[in-house]
CSV table of C-alpha atoms in Angstrom, one decimal:
chain,number,residue,atom,x,y,z
Z,90,GLN,CA,97.6,96.5,107.0
Z,91,VAL,CA,99.2,98.9,104.6
Z,92,ILE,CA,100.2,102.3,106.1
Z,93,LEU,CA,101.7,104.5,103.5
Z,94,HIS,CA,104.3,107.3,104.7
Z,95,SER,CA,104.5,110.1,102.3
Z,96,CYS,CA,105.0,113.9,103.2
Z,97,GLY,CA,103.5,116.9,101.2
Z,98,SER,CA,100.4,117.3,98.9
Z,99,ILE,CA,99.5,113.9,97.6
Z,100,TYR,CA,95.8,114.5,97.3
Z,101,ARG,CA,95.9,113.8,93.7
Z,102,VAL,CA,96.9,110.4,94.1
Z,103,ILE,CA,94.8,109.3,97.2
Z,104,ASP,CA,92.1,107.7,95.2
Z,105,ARG,CA,94.8,105.5,93.2
Z,106,LEU,CA,96.2,104.6,96.8
Z,107,ILE,CA,93.1,103.4,98.1
Z,108,ASP,CA,92.5,101.4,95.2
Z,109,SER,CA,95.9,99.8,95.4
Z,110,GLY,CA,95.3,98.5,98.9
Z,111,VAL,CA,96.5,101.5,100.9
Z,112,GLU,CA,94.6,101.6,104.4
Z,113,CYS,CA,96.0,104.4,106.1
Z,114,LEU,CA,98.0,107.5,105.2
Z,115,HIS,CA,100.8,108.8,107.4
Z,116,PRO,CA,101.3,111.6,108.0
Z,117,LEU,CA,98.6,114.0,107.1
Z,118,GLN,CA,100.8,117.1,106.6
Z,119,ALA,CA,98.3,119.8,107.6
Z,120,LEU,CA,99.5,122.8,105.9
Z,121,ALA,CA,100.3,121.1,102.4
Z,122,ARG,CA,97.7,121.8,99.6
Z,123,ASN,CA,94.5,119.9,100.3
Z,124,MET,CA,96.1,117.6,102.9
Z,125,ASP,CA,94.0,119.6,105.8
Z,126,ALA,CA,91.4,117.5,107.7
Z,127,ALA,CA,88.5,119.3,106.4
Z,128,TYR,CA,89.4,118.6,102.8
Z,129,LEU,CA,90.3,115.0,103.4
Z,130,ALA,CA,87.1,114.3,105.3
Z,131,GLU,CA,85.1,115.5,102.5
Z,132,HIS,CA,86.6,113.4,99.7
Z,133,TYR,CA,88.2,110.2,101.6
Z,134,LYS,CA,86.5,109.8,105.0
Z,135,GLY,CA,85.4,106.3,105.4
Z,136,ARG,CA,87.7,105.0,102.6
Z,137,ILE,CA,91.1,105.3,104.4
Z,138,ALA,CA,92.3,105.9,107.8
Z,139,PHE,CA,94.5,108.7,108.7
Z,140,LEU,CA,97.4,109.2,111.2
Z,141,GLY,CA,98.8,112.8,111.8
Z,142,GLY,CA,97.0,116.1,111.1
Z,143,ILE,CA,98.0,118.1,113.9
Z,144,ASP,CA,100.4,120.8,112.3
Z,145,THR,CA,103.8,120.7,113.7
Z,146,GLN,CA,105.1,123.4,111.6
Z,147,ASP,CA,103.3,126.3,113.0
Z,148,LEU,CA,100.8,125.1,115.5
Z,149,LEU,CA,102.5,122.7,117.9
Z,150,VAL,CA,105.8,125.3,117.7
Z,151,HIS,CA,103.9,128.5,118.4
Z,152,GLY,CA,100.4,127.7,119.7
Z,153,THR,CA,99.0,127.6,123.1
Z,154,PRO,CA,98.0,124.3,125.0
Z,155,GLU,CA,94.6,125.3,124.4
Z,156,GLN,CA,94.7,126.1,120.7
Z,157,ILE,CA,96.4,122.9,120.4
Z,158,LYS,CA,93.5,121.3,122.4
Z,159,ALA,CA,91.0,122.9,119.9
Z,160,ASP,CA,92.6,121.8,116.9
Z,161,VAL,CA,92.9,118.2,118.1
Z,162,ARG,CA,89.1,118.4,118.6
Z,163,ARG,CA,88.6,119.8,115.3
Z,164,VAL,CA,90.6,117.1,113.6
Z,165,LYS,CA,89.1,114.5,115.6
Z,166,ALA,CA,85.5,115.7,114.6
Z,167,LEU,CA,86.3,115.7,111.0
Z,168,LEU,CA,88.1,112.4,110.5
Z,169,ALA,CA,87.1,110.0,113.6
Z,170,PRO,CA,86.9,107.3,113.9
Z,171,ASN,CA,89.5,106.2,111.3
Z,172,LEU,CA,92.1,108.5,112.9
Z,173,ILE,CA,95.3,108.3,114.8
Z,174,VAL,CA,95.9,111.6,116.2
Z,175,SER,CA,99.6,112.5,116.1
Z,176,PRO,CA,101.8,115.4,114.6
Z,177,SER,CA,101.6,116.2,110.9
Z,178,HIS,CA,105.2,115.0,110.3
Z,179,GLU,CA,107.2,111.7,111.5
Z,180,ALA,CA,108.8,113.4,114.5
Z,181,LEU,CA,108.6,116.2,116.9
Z,182,LEU,CA,111.5,118.3,116.8
Z,183,LEU,CA,113.1,120.3,119.6
Z,184,ASN,CA,111.2,123.4,118.9
Z,185,VAL,CA,107.9,122.0,120.1
Z,186,PRO,CA,107.3,122.9,123.7
Z,187,PRO,CA,106.7,119.9,125.9
Z,188,ALA,CA,103.2,121.4,127.2
Z,189,ASN,CA,102.0,121.4,123.7
Z,190,VAL,CA,102.8,117.7,123.2
Z,191,VAL,CA,101.0,116.9,126.5
Z,192,ALA,CA,98.1,119.1,125.4
Z,193,MET,CA,97.9,117.0,122.1
Z,194,ALA,CA,98.0,113.9,123.8
Z,195,GLU,CA,95.4,114.9,126.5
Z,196,ALA,CA,92.7,116.2,123.8
Z,197,ALA,CA,93.6,113.0,121.7
Z,198,ARG,CA,92.5,110.9,124.9
Z,199,GLU,CA,89.2,112.8,125.3
C-alpha cells in the first residue's frame, strides 16, 4: 500500500496522486485550505483513504473533551469507512492536554 505524507493544502494534486497509485493521504491538515473533511468527502471519498483530520493546531489544544468527541464523530461520518482517526499533524505536541487525546481515542473507537 502507498501512503503519502504531505502537510498543508495539497487538494490541487490529490486527483493526480490517486492516479499515480497513492492509496492513503497522511495527515489531513484540517485547517489547511480545502483539506477539511467535508471538502475531501465531497471530492475524493471512496477513491482514497485518509489518515488524520482531527485538528491539532486549535481544537485538540484548546477544545474540551466533548468538543473533541463531537469533531471525531463529524469526521467519521464524512470520511468513514476509509479513515484512520488521528491528529491532523504527524505528532501530538506537549500543548495537547492528555484528556483530549483520550477523548479522541474514545470517539474513534465508538
